[in-house]
Tab-separated table of C-alpha atoms in Angstrom:
chain	number	residue	atom	x	y	z
A	2	MET	CA	201.659	91.694	186.757
A	3	SER	CA	202.567	90.017	190.272
A	4	ASN	CA	202.994	92.985	191.921
A	5	LYS	CA	201.274	92.775	195.614
A	6	ILE	CA	199.962	96.288	194.388
A	7	PRO	CA	196.621	96.223	193.196
A	8	TYR	CA	195.122	97.752	190.213
A	9	LYS	CA	192.771	99.979	192.556
A	10	THR	CA	193.019	100.831	196.189
A	11	TYR	CA	189.789	102.416	197.804
A	12	LEU	CA	189.978	103.342	201.566
A	13	SER	CA	187.192	102.313	203.767
A	14	GLU	CA	184.540	105.213	204.506
A	15	GLN	CA	185.488	104.897	208.222
A	16	GLU	CA	189.264	105.733	206.547
A	17	MET	CA	188.540	108.944	205.248
A	18	PRO	CA	189.665	112.201	206.210
A	19	LYS	CA	187.986	113.573	209.306
A	20	HIS	CA	190.331	116.784	209.292
A	21	TRP	CA	191.348	118.867	206.391
A	22	LEU	CA	194.846	119.568	205.947
A	23	ASN	CA	195.742	123.516	206.122
A	24	LEU	CA	199.055	123.832	204.215
A	25	LYS	CA	199.675	127.456	205.182
A	26	ALA	CA	200.673	126.462	208.512
A	27	PHE	CA	203.516	124.799	207.752
A	28	MET	CA	204.662	127.063	205.487
A	29	LYS	CA	207.517	129.622	207.353
A	30	GLU	CA	206.806	132.378	205.669
A	31	GLN	CA	203.226	133.250	204.639
A	32	HIS	CA	201.926	134.649	201.170
A	33	ALA	CA	201.243	138.361	201.427
A	34	PRO	CA	198.305	139.617	202.537
A	35	PHE	CA	194.901	140.459	200.286
A	36	LEU	CA	194.678	143.977	199.536
A	37	ASN	CA	191.438	146.205	199.904
A	38	PRO	CA	191.126	147.568	196.591
A	39	SER	CA	189.673	151.005	198.032
A	40	THR	CA	191.779	151.544	201.000
A	41	GLY	CA	194.890	149.175	200.048
A	42	ALA	CA	195.151	147.998	203.409
A	43	PRO	CA	194.963	144.146	204.060
A	44	CYS	CA	192.240	142.912	204.211
A	45	THR	CA	190.275	142.261	207.066
A	46	ALA	CA	187.394	139.871	208.117
A	47	GLU	CA	184.823	142.351	207.766
A	48	ASP	CA	186.291	143.449	204.301
A	49	LEU	CA	186.044	139.499	203.133
A	50	GLU	CA	183.011	138.740	204.769
A	51	ALA	CA	181.149	141.425	202.511
A	52	VAL	CA	181.631	138.779	199.400
A	53	PHE	CA	182.125	135.434	201.125
A	54	CYS	CA	180.815	133.209	203.824
A	55	LYS	CA	182.149	133.790	207.432
A	56	GLU	CA	183.577	130.373	208.338
A	57	CYS	CA	185.350	130.392	204.495
A	58	VAL	CA	186.898	133.671	205.650
A	59	SER	CA	187.587	132.263	208.914
A	60	GLN	CA	189.534	129.469	207.374
A	61	GLU	CA	190.694	131.778	204.796
A	62	LEU	CA	192.673	133.781	207.013
A	63	ASN	CA	193.592	130.892	209.489
A	64	ALA	CA	197.730	129.982	209.064
A	65	THR	CA	197.956	128.361	212.362
A	66	ASP	CA	195.853	125.456	212.766
A	67	ARG	CA	197.220	122.393	210.690
A	68	GLU	CA	194.337	120.533	211.008
A	69	ILE	CA	190.630	121.885	210.861
A	70	GLU	CA	187.788	119.463	211.463
A	71	ILE	CA	185.622	118.719	208.620
A	72	PRO	CA	181.704	118.865	210.066
A	73	LYS	CA	179.946	115.921	210.222
A	74	GLU	CA	177.207	116.865	207.667
A	75	ILE	CA	179.897	117.754	204.944
A	76	ARG	CA	181.656	114.112	205.343
A	77	ASP	CA	178.218	112.621	205.313
A	78	PHE	CA	177.901	114.427	201.675
A	79	TYR	CA	181.448	113.236	200.785
A	80	GLN	CA	180.596	109.739	201.560
A	81	MET	CA	178.338	109.725	198.340
A	82	PHE	CA	181.370	109.859	196.284
A	83	ARG	CA	184.086	109.208	198.749
A	84	PRO	CA	186.952	107.667	199.415
A	85	SER	CA	187.934	107.978	195.608
A	86	PRO	CA	190.238	105.143	194.215
A	87	LEU	CA	194.291	105.412	193.825
A	88	VAL	CA	195.023	103.449	190.672
A	89	ARG	CA	198.355	101.942	189.883
A	90	ALA	CA	198.964	102.703	185.947
A	91	TYR	CA	200.216	99.516	184.945
A	92	PHE	CA	198.662	99.438	180.924
A	93	LEU	CA	200.192	102.798	180.720
A	94	GLU	CA	203.634	101.617	182.476
A	95	ARG	CA	203.324	98.573	179.677
A	96	VAL	CA	202.839	100.982	176.630
A	97	LEU	CA	205.705	103.419	177.808
A	98	ASP	CA	207.854	100.454	178.365
A	99	THR	CA	209.365	102.211	181.629
A	100	PRO	CA	210.730	101.111	184.812
A	101	ALA	CA	208.750	103.921	186.606
A	102	GLU	CA	206.091	103.195	188.529
A	103	ILE	CA	203.071	105.258	187.778
A	104	TYR	CA	199.893	105.842	190.205
A	105	TYR	CA	196.980	108.408	189.810
A	106	LYS	CA	194.239	109.548	191.975
A	107	PHE	CA	191.107	109.416	189.952
A	108	GLU	CA	188.188	112.283	190.921
A	109	GLY	CA	186.212	111.493	188.299
A	110	ASN	CA	183.694	109.270	189.670
A	111	ASN	CA	180.960	111.636	190.530
A	112	THR	CA	178.071	113.365	188.335
A	113	SER	CA	180.294	116.402	188.264
A	114	GLY	CA	183.029	114.852	186.790
A	115	SER	CA	185.589	116.249	188.709
A	116	HIS	CA	187.286	117.102	192.149
A	117	LYS	CA	185.447	120.694	192.511
A	118	LEU	CA	182.476	118.774	194.647
A	119	ASN	CA	185.062	118.364	197.581
A	120	SER	CA	184.996	122.026	197.908
A	121	ALA	CA	181.810	122.597	196.344
A	122	ALA	CA	179.952	120.809	199.458
A	123	ALA	CA	181.673	122.224	201.733
A	124	GLN	CA	180.868	126.076	200.361
A	125	ALA	CA	177.190	125.199	200.266
A	126	TYR	CA	177.265	124.037	203.906
A	127	TYR	CA	178.614	126.679	205.202
A	128	ALA	CA	176.223	129.326	203.042
A	129	LYS	CA	173.587	126.989	204.570
A	130	LYS	CA	174.376	127.278	208.050
A	131	GLN	CA	174.728	130.931	207.804
A	132	GLY	CA	171.242	131.186	206.657
A	133	LEU	CA	171.856	132.662	202.877
A	134	THR	CA	169.523	131.659	200.472
A	135	SER	CA	171.383	131.961	197.264
A	136	ILE	CA	174.644	132.088	196.214
A	137	THR	CA	176.541	132.998	192.838
A	138	THR	CA	179.873	131.550	190.999
A	139	GLU	CA	181.694	131.490	187.704
A	140	THR	CA	182.839	128.360	186.178
A	141	GLY	CA	185.076	127.542	183.093
A	142	ALA	CA	184.817	124.362	181.599
A	143	GLY	CA	181.630	123.436	183.526
A	144	GLN	CA	183.024	121.130	186.631
A	145	TRP	CA	182.423	123.826	188.994
A	146	GLY	CA	179.142	124.620	188.064
A	147	THR	CA	178.250	121.127	188.285
A	148	ALA	CA	179.515	120.409	191.267
A	149	LEU	CA	178.072	123.337	192.845
A	150	ALA	CA	174.661	123.142	191.575
A	151	MET	CA	174.770	119.348	192.815
A	152	ALA	CA	176.071	120.882	196.218
A	153	ALA	CA	173.354	124.096	196.243
A	154	ALA	CA	170.580	121.699	195.527
A	155	PHE	CA	171.212	119.050	198.100
A	156	PHE	CA	171.533	122.017	200.690
A	157	GLY	CA	168.596	124.082	199.200
A	158	LEU	CA	170.198	127.416	197.641
A	159	HIS	CA	169.370	128.980	194.633
A	160	LEU	CA	172.316	129.217	192.714
A	161	ASP	CA	173.652	131.894	189.703
A	162	VAL	CA	176.318	130.545	187.480
A	163	TYR	CA	178.269	132.982	185.108
A	164	MET	CA	179.812	130.553	182.469
A	165	VAL	CA	182.616	131.698	180.091
A	166	LYS	CA	180.646	132.210	176.987
A	167	VAL	CA	183.102	130.487	174.641
A	168	SER	CA	182.919	127.433	177.347
A	169	ALA	CA	178.781	127.609	177.193
A	170	GLN	CA	179.234	127.566	173.799
A	171	GLN	CA	181.471	124.423	173.234
A	172	LYS	CA	179.396	122.284	176.199
A	173	PRO	CA	175.660	123.097	175.807
A	174	HIS	CA	175.508	119.772	177.514
A	175	ARG	CA	177.398	120.600	180.121
A	176	ARG	CA	174.904	123.800	180.750
A	177	GLU	CA	171.859	121.040	180.884
A	178	VAL	CA	173.541	119.399	183.544
A	179	ILE	CA	173.504	122.581	185.468
A	180	ARG	CA	170.451	123.496	184.996
A	181	THR	CA	168.789	120.005	185.638
A	182	TYR	CA	170.410	120.495	189.354
A	183	GLY	CA	168.167	123.571	189.371
A	184	ALA	CA	170.800	126.567	188.980
A	185	ASN	CA	170.813	129.650	186.587
A	186	VAL	CA	173.206	129.577	183.707
A	187	ILE	CA	174.546	133.168	182.608
A	188	PRO	CA	177.112	133.162	179.471
A	189	SER	CA	179.491	135.444	180.260
A	190	PRO	CA	180.350	138.145	179.705
A	191	SER	CA	176.681	139.116	179.620
A	192	ASP	CA	174.174	141.979	179.833
A	193	THR	CA	173.036	140.943	183.175
A	194	THR	CA	175.743	142.954	185.185
A	195	ALA	CA	177.706	146.230	185.112
A	196	ALA	CA	181.093	144.856	184.927
A	197	GLY	CA	179.594	142.015	182.242
A	198	ARG	CA	178.291	145.857	179.782
A	199	LYS	CA	181.578	147.505	180.508
A	200	ILE	CA	183.941	144.218	179.018
A	201	LEU	CA	181.009	143.655	176.246
A	202	ALA	CA	181.827	147.229	175.250
A	203	GLU	CA	185.575	147.250	175.305
A	204	TYR	CA	186.092	143.385	173.718
A	205	PRO	CA	182.464	143.093	171.890
A	206	GLU	CA	183.775	139.577	170.415
A	207	THR	CA	185.380	138.232	173.187
A	208	GLY	CA	184.452	134.483	174.152
A	209	GLY	CA	185.112	135.297	177.597
A	210	SER	CA	187.447	134.787	180.866
A	211	LEU	CA	186.880	133.331	184.284
A	212	GLY	CA	188.239	136.923	185.510
A	213	CYS	CA	185.153	138.320	183.414
A	214	ALA	CA	182.860	135.539	185.080
A	215	ILE	CA	184.440	136.486	188.585
A	216	SER	CA	183.223	139.998	187.929
A	217	GLU	CA	179.886	139.409	187.358
A	218	ALA	CA	179.446	136.881	189.903
A	219	VAL	CA	180.737	139.085	192.594
A	220	GLU	CA	178.725	142.054	191.546
A	221	LYS	CA	175.681	139.660	191.673
A	222	ALA	CA	176.173	138.330	195.003
A	223	LEU	CA	177.087	142.124	196.086
A	224	THR	CA	173.839	143.547	194.573
A	225	THR	CA	171.402	140.417	195.983
A	226	PRO	CA	170.253	140.060	199.531
A	227	ASP	CA	171.287	137.346	201.565
A	228	CYS	CA	173.231	136.168	198.761
A	229	LYS	CA	177.724	135.519	198.841
A	230	TYR	CA	179.731	134.812	196.198
A	231	VAL	CA	181.724	131.337	196.075
A	232	LEU	CA	185.164	130.106	194.506
A	233	GLY	CA	185.924	127.053	193.056
A	234	SER	CA	189.984	127.707	192.904
A	235	VAL	CA	192.408	129.935	193.913
A	236	LEU	CA	191.721	130.867	197.610
A	237	ASP	CA	193.322	129.410	200.842
A	238	HIS	CA	190.302	127.794	201.986
A	239	VAL	CA	189.434	125.860	198.586
A	240	LEU	CA	192.906	124.416	198.811
A	241	LEU	CA	192.516	123.356	202.322
A	242	HIS	CA	189.134	121.644	201.174
A	243	GLN	CA	190.555	119.862	198.477
A	244	SER	CA	193.241	118.401	200.689
A	245	VAL	CA	191.126	115.437	200.988
A	246	ILE	CA	192.631	114.251	197.573
A	247	GLY	CA	196.031	113.934	198.736
A	248	LEU	CA	195.339	112.843	202.427
A	249	GLU	CA	193.262	109.930	200.812
A	250	CYS	CA	196.204	109.332	198.512
A	251	LYS	CA	198.916	109.134	201.188
A	252	SER	CA	197.069	106.558	203.226
A	253	ALA	CA	196.667	104.213	200.382
A	254	LEU	CA	200.149	104.408	199.310
A	255	ASP	CA	201.072	104.025	202.838
A	256	LYS	CA	199.373	100.860	203.009
A	257	TYR	CA	202.144	99.241	200.657
A	258	GLY	CA	205.176	101.535	201.626
A	259	VAL	CA	204.803	103.501	198.416
A	260	TYR	CA	206.319	106.798	198.780
A	261	PRO	CA	206.524	109.357	195.572
A	262	ASP	CA	209.455	110.480	194.038
A	263	THR	CA	207.511	112.682	191.504
A	264	VAL	CA	203.962	114.493	192.006
A	265	ILE	CA	202.185	116.108	188.898
A	266	GLY	CA	199.172	118.003	188.568
A	267	CYS	CA	197.434	120.459	186.243
A	268	MET	CA	197.102	124.311	187.313
A	269	GLY	CA	194.473	126.506	186.564
A	270	GLY	CA	193.593	128.180	189.695
A	271	GLY	CA	195.777	125.829	192.015
A	272	SER	CA	192.603	123.922	193.918
A	273	ASN	CA	193.833	120.529	192.443
A	274	PHE	CA	197.420	120.799	192.766
A	275	GLY	CA	196.996	122.078	196.111
A	276	GLY	CA	194.746	119.793	197.702
A	277	LEU	CA	196.988	116.567	195.629
A	278	VAL	CA	200.540	118.009	197.090
A	279	ALA	CA	199.148	118.935	200.536
A	280	PRO	CA	200.437	116.388	202.728
A	281	TYR	CA	203.321	115.618	200.645
A	282	MET	CA	204.195	119.152	200.640
A	283	ALA	CA	203.719	119.852	204.395
A	284	GLU	CA	206.414	117.256	205.069
A	285	LYS	CA	208.759	118.962	202.355
A	286	LEU	CA	208.304	122.314	204.297
A	287	GLN	CA	209.783	120.262	207.362
A	288	GLY	CA	212.625	119.199	205.437
A	289	LYS	CA	211.379	115.303	205.657
A	290	ASN	CA	211.462	114.801	201.890
A	291	GLU	CA	213.144	115.405	198.365
A	292	ILE	CA	209.720	115.264	196.113
A	293	GLU	CA	209.657	116.930	192.696
A	294	PHE	CA	206.544	118.765	192.656
A	295	ILE	CA	205.521	119.449	189.219
A	296	GLY	CA	202.552	121.840	187.923
A	297	VAL	CA	201.476	122.113	184.475
A	298	GLU	CA	199.698	125.002	182.635
A	299	PRO	CA	198.534	125.302	179.215
A	300	ALA	CA	201.287	127.090	176.921
A	301	SER	CA	197.977	129.469	176.027
A	302	CYS	CA	197.520	131.171	179.559
A	303	PRO	CA	201.113	130.792	180.854
A	304	SER	CA	200.517	132.308	184.370
A	305	MET	CA	203.000	130.853	186.211
A	306	THR	CA	206.039	130.060	183.678
A	307	ARG	CA	205.915	133.563	181.753
A	308	GLY	CA	203.691	135.437	184.451
A	309	ARG	CA	204.919	138.336	187.311
A	310	TYR	CA	204.939	137.981	190.382
A	311	ALA	CA	202.928	140.905	191.859
A	312	TYR	CA	199.450	142.222	193.471
A	313	ASP	CA	196.649	142.200	190.939
A	314	TYR	CA	193.104	141.760	190.664
A	315	CYS	CA	191.706	138.305	190.812
A	316	ASP	CA	188.744	139.834	188.402
A	317	SER	CA	188.589	141.707	185.109
A	318	ALA	CA	187.033	144.513	186.454
A	319	LYS	CA	189.142	145.247	189.139
A	320	ILE	CA	186.488	144.533	192.309
A	321	THR	CA	187.855	142.013	193.941
A	322	PRO	CA	190.419	142.214	196.490
A	323	LEU	CA	194.174	142.467	195.238
A	324	ALA	CA	196.280	139.218	195.500
A	325	LYS	CA	200.029	138.670	195.502
A	326	MET	CA	200.363	136.094	192.631
A	327	TYR	CA	201.524	135.085	189.840
A	328	THR	CA	199.648	136.412	187.157
A	329	LEU	CA	199.506	137.580	183.145
A	330	GLY	CA	197.385	140.736	183.950
A	331	CYS	CA	193.690	140.960	185.565
A	332	GLN	CA	192.625	141.902	181.457
A	333	PHE	CA	194.573	139.279	180.066
A	334	MET	CA	192.319	137.387	177.452
A	335	PRO	CA	193.088	133.908	176.484
A	336	SER	CA	192.370	132.260	173.572
A	337	PRO	CA	189.634	129.736	173.148
A	338	GLU	CA	191.822	126.737	174.451
A	339	HIS	CA	189.907	123.651	174.994
A	340	SER	CA	190.915	123.362	178.729
A	341	GLY	CA	188.750	125.776	179.915
A	342	GLY	CA	189.414	125.282	183.745
A	343	LEU	CA	192.917	126.431	183.258
A	344	ARG	CA	191.903	129.655	181.314
A	345	TYR	CA	193.094	131.910	184.637
A	346	HIS	CA	195.252	135.138	184.547
A	347	GLY	CA	196.393	134.419	188.080
A	348	MET	CA	197.142	131.495	190.435
A	349	SER	CA	196.759	130.826	193.932
A	350	PRO	CA	198.695	132.751	196.320
A	351	VAL	CA	199.682	129.432	198.616
A	352	LEU	CA	200.985	128.069	195.466
A	353	SER	CA	202.438	131.420	193.788
A	354	LYS	CA	204.353	131.641	197.040
A	355	LEU	CA	205.373	127.949	197.095
A	356	TYR	CA	206.787	128.530	193.415
A	357	HIS	CA	208.488	131.790	194.055
A	358	ASP	CA	210.671	130.215	197.041
A	359	GLY	CA	211.667	127.072	194.864
A	360	PHE	CA	209.552	124.215	196.445
A	361	MET	CA	207.899	123.187	193.074
A	362	ARG	CA	208.506	123.621	189.386
A	363	VAL	CA	206.114	123.954	186.337
A	364	GLU	CA	206.240	123.693	182.783
A	365	ALA	CA	203.671	124.995	180.209
A	366	VAL	CA	202.473	122.465	177.313
A	367	VAL	CA	200.525	123.118	173.901
A	368	GLN	CA	197.004	121.579	173.784
A	369	SER	CA	197.928	119.270	170.568
A	370	LYS	CA	200.614	117.348	172.991
A	371	VAL	CA	198.208	117.356	175.980
A	372	PHE	CA	195.690	115.866	173.110
A	373	GLU	CA	197.838	113.283	172.415
A	374	ALA	CA	198.703	112.242	175.922
A	375	ALA	CA	194.938	111.871	176.581
A	376	VAL	CA	194.299	109.699	173.851
A	377	CYS	CA	196.957	107.333	174.529
A	378	PHE	CA	195.808	107.241	178.057
A	379	ALA	CA	192.173	106.553	176.936
A	380	LYS	CA	193.602	103.727	174.761
A	381	CYS	CA	195.361	101.780	177.887
A	382	LYS	CA	193.310	102.525	180.763
A	383	GLY	CA	190.008	102.753	179.626
A	384	ILE	CA	189.116	106.540	181.017
A	385	LEU	CA	188.491	109.324	178.818
A	386	PRO	CA	190.415	112.236	180.882
A	387	ALA	CA	189.453	115.927	181.124
A	388	PRO	CA	191.945	118.209	178.916
A	389	GLU	CA	192.565	119.662	182.118
A	390	SER	CA	193.838	116.662	183.808
A	391	SER	CA	195.530	115.616	180.270
A	392	HIS	CA	198.339	118.177	181.208
A	393	ALA	CA	199.223	116.068	184.036
A	394	ILE	CA	199.147	113.104	182.054
A	395	ARG	CA	201.454	114.644	179.361
A	396	VAL	CA	204.144	115.424	181.477
A	397	THR	CA	203.607	112.075	183.671
A	398	ILE	CA	204.134	110.250	180.102
A	399	ASP	CA	207.463	112.902	179.357
A	400	GLU	CA	208.890	112.122	183.450
A	401	ALA	CA	208.144	108.523	182.631
A	402	LEU	CA	210.166	108.518	179.433
A	403	LYS	CA	213.041	110.271	181.082
A	404	CYS	CA	213.085	107.306	183.439
A	405	LYS	CA	213.188	104.774	180.716
A	406	GLN	CA	216.161	106.435	179.155
A	407	ARG	CA	218.039	106.574	182.239
A	408	GLY	CA	217.116	103.499	183.547
A	409	GLU	CA	215.431	104.839	186.649
A	410	LYS	CA	212.476	103.458	188.841
A	411	LYS	CA	210.945	106.462	189.939
A	412	LYS	CA	207.475	106.316	191.437
A	413	ILE	CA	205.310	108.930	189.872
A	414	LEU	CA	201.724	110.286	191.232
A	415	PHE	CA	199.538	112.473	189.382
A	416	GLY	CA	196.065	113.648	189.657
A	417	LEU	CA	193.294	112.348	187.305
A	418	THR	CA	190.658	115.396	188.113
A	419	GLY	CA	188.168	114.682	186.195
A	420	THR	CA	186.383	112.911	182.950
A	421	GLY	CA	186.448	114.591	179.417
A	422	TYR	CA	182.834	113.154	178.158
A	423	PHE	CA	181.769	116.995	177.677
A	424	ASP	CA	184.918	117.714	175.824
A	425	LEU	CA	184.086	115.911	172.743
A	426	ALA	CA	184.186	118.810	170.765
A	427	SER	CA	187.654	119.163	171.690
A	428	TYR	CA	188.642	115.585	170.853
A	429	LYS	CA	186.926	116.011	167.635
A	430	GLN	CA	189.037	119.058	166.399
A	431	TYR	CA	192.062	116.397	167.675
A	432	ASN	CA	190.954	113.270	165.585
A	433	ASP	CA	189.927	115.607	162.521
A	434	GLY	CA	193.384	117.329	162.403
A	435	THR	CA	192.124	120.856	163.022
A	436	MET	CA	193.452	121.718	166.481
A	437	THR	CA	195.706	124.315	166.493
A	438	ASP	CA	198.067	125.511	168.981
A	439	THR	CA	198.321	128.925	170.567
A	440	ILE	CA	201.056	130.726	172.448
A	441	PRO	CA	200.536	134.150	173.845
A	442	THR	CA	203.231	136.915	171.728
A	443	GLU	CA	205.419	138.860	173.896
A	444	LYS	CA	202.727	141.941	172.709
A	445	ASP	CA	200.174	139.957	174.054
A	446	LEU	CA	201.427	139.481	177.548
A	447	MET	CA	202.725	143.515	177.507
A	448	GLN	CA	198.761	144.312	177.015
A	449	GLY	CA	198.164	141.884	179.750
A	450	PHE	CA	200.732	143.421	182.082
A	451	GLN	CA	199.509	146.806	182.003
A	452	SER	CA	196.680	146.020	183.681
A	453	ILE	CA	198.288	144.841	186.902
A	454	PRO	CA	198.302	148.118	189.316
A	455	GLU	CA	201.085	149.757	190.382
A	456	LEU	CA	201.397	149.823	194.256
A	457	PRO	CA	203.789	152.009	196.376
């Protein structure tokens, strides 16, 4: 292993990005606008400001500025855990006996255990700057809830977190971390909101979904003074904040003249994948590279590979704006798979548009194969990966083995979004041999599709 590329590459604090990259500004054709569910007309800034912070709305609607400055207060916060390392996976390459070079960007080196803190810090800062006293959100696996609890505590905001019920049951210790930072955790669906009570009446045994939790969090924000809703994925401004991942990654690889042939990331709502690929996808949109971008989703919630590209609600109770995205239907109820952060019925409108236009491909994988890859990675790299991240690991291993078969020396980059130390119940099932793979039937999908509204 005499290669000049080190195991880990850290940028200096002075080399951290001072601007986010706005991927939308590079797209020749924008995704369709959000629609007001009451009027059917494109959402105005005023419509969105009823729910979101003003500055986040401004960023959401900005399709012209290629760079947006990161405020100094947010960069100061970032310095507590950024820059994050870029790692050459030498030992994984050796185990696979592949000629491929494998790199990963590790975002789990903070207490939240994931990349989510990049946007949590920004949204909490903007809420505080606006003079708000509280914010609400949802969380699936718990990484976003933890990250936002950390940011809310730092900026002095009260936070209510609606946590998908099955995740709250599977991860009681994750709940305690969120509570330790001062946030209030409510398993969703709950009887604390009209949306929750309606969902419970229709699905009394449900373990919940991100769509359900979003409904409750939005309702709470709309009925609470000086309160707004913040979201950890899907929306354009969240992908904007996460672009620090890809920008740092590119700066680190550029030091050694490394340019990836393939970039791989897991996909739930799109924040991690969108952030990782941002600078490279911007170049592809300008015709400057031929990188293959691969998104990976769970076969149990295959919004991209089996969903429809249509306008749909972002939540189960149908109170949010309509977004044109790949969707399984806002009332699709995913099975209680162990990758809680990927159990969302839809996908980022930006990534949906890029996928629809052929700039990337998506693979769906079953969880037993995901955990097989996770264990392989843990044994040779010493990090217990989050189940969400392990979707990317699975396809990275598959692509590296293809390189072995073909004798190709490709450079593969993937995103390691976080750690799996709160997912030990899932690892236990895998180790005990009791893990099952759930794939929706056509009937399941049709039931979900029925909730997609028919628009003129």
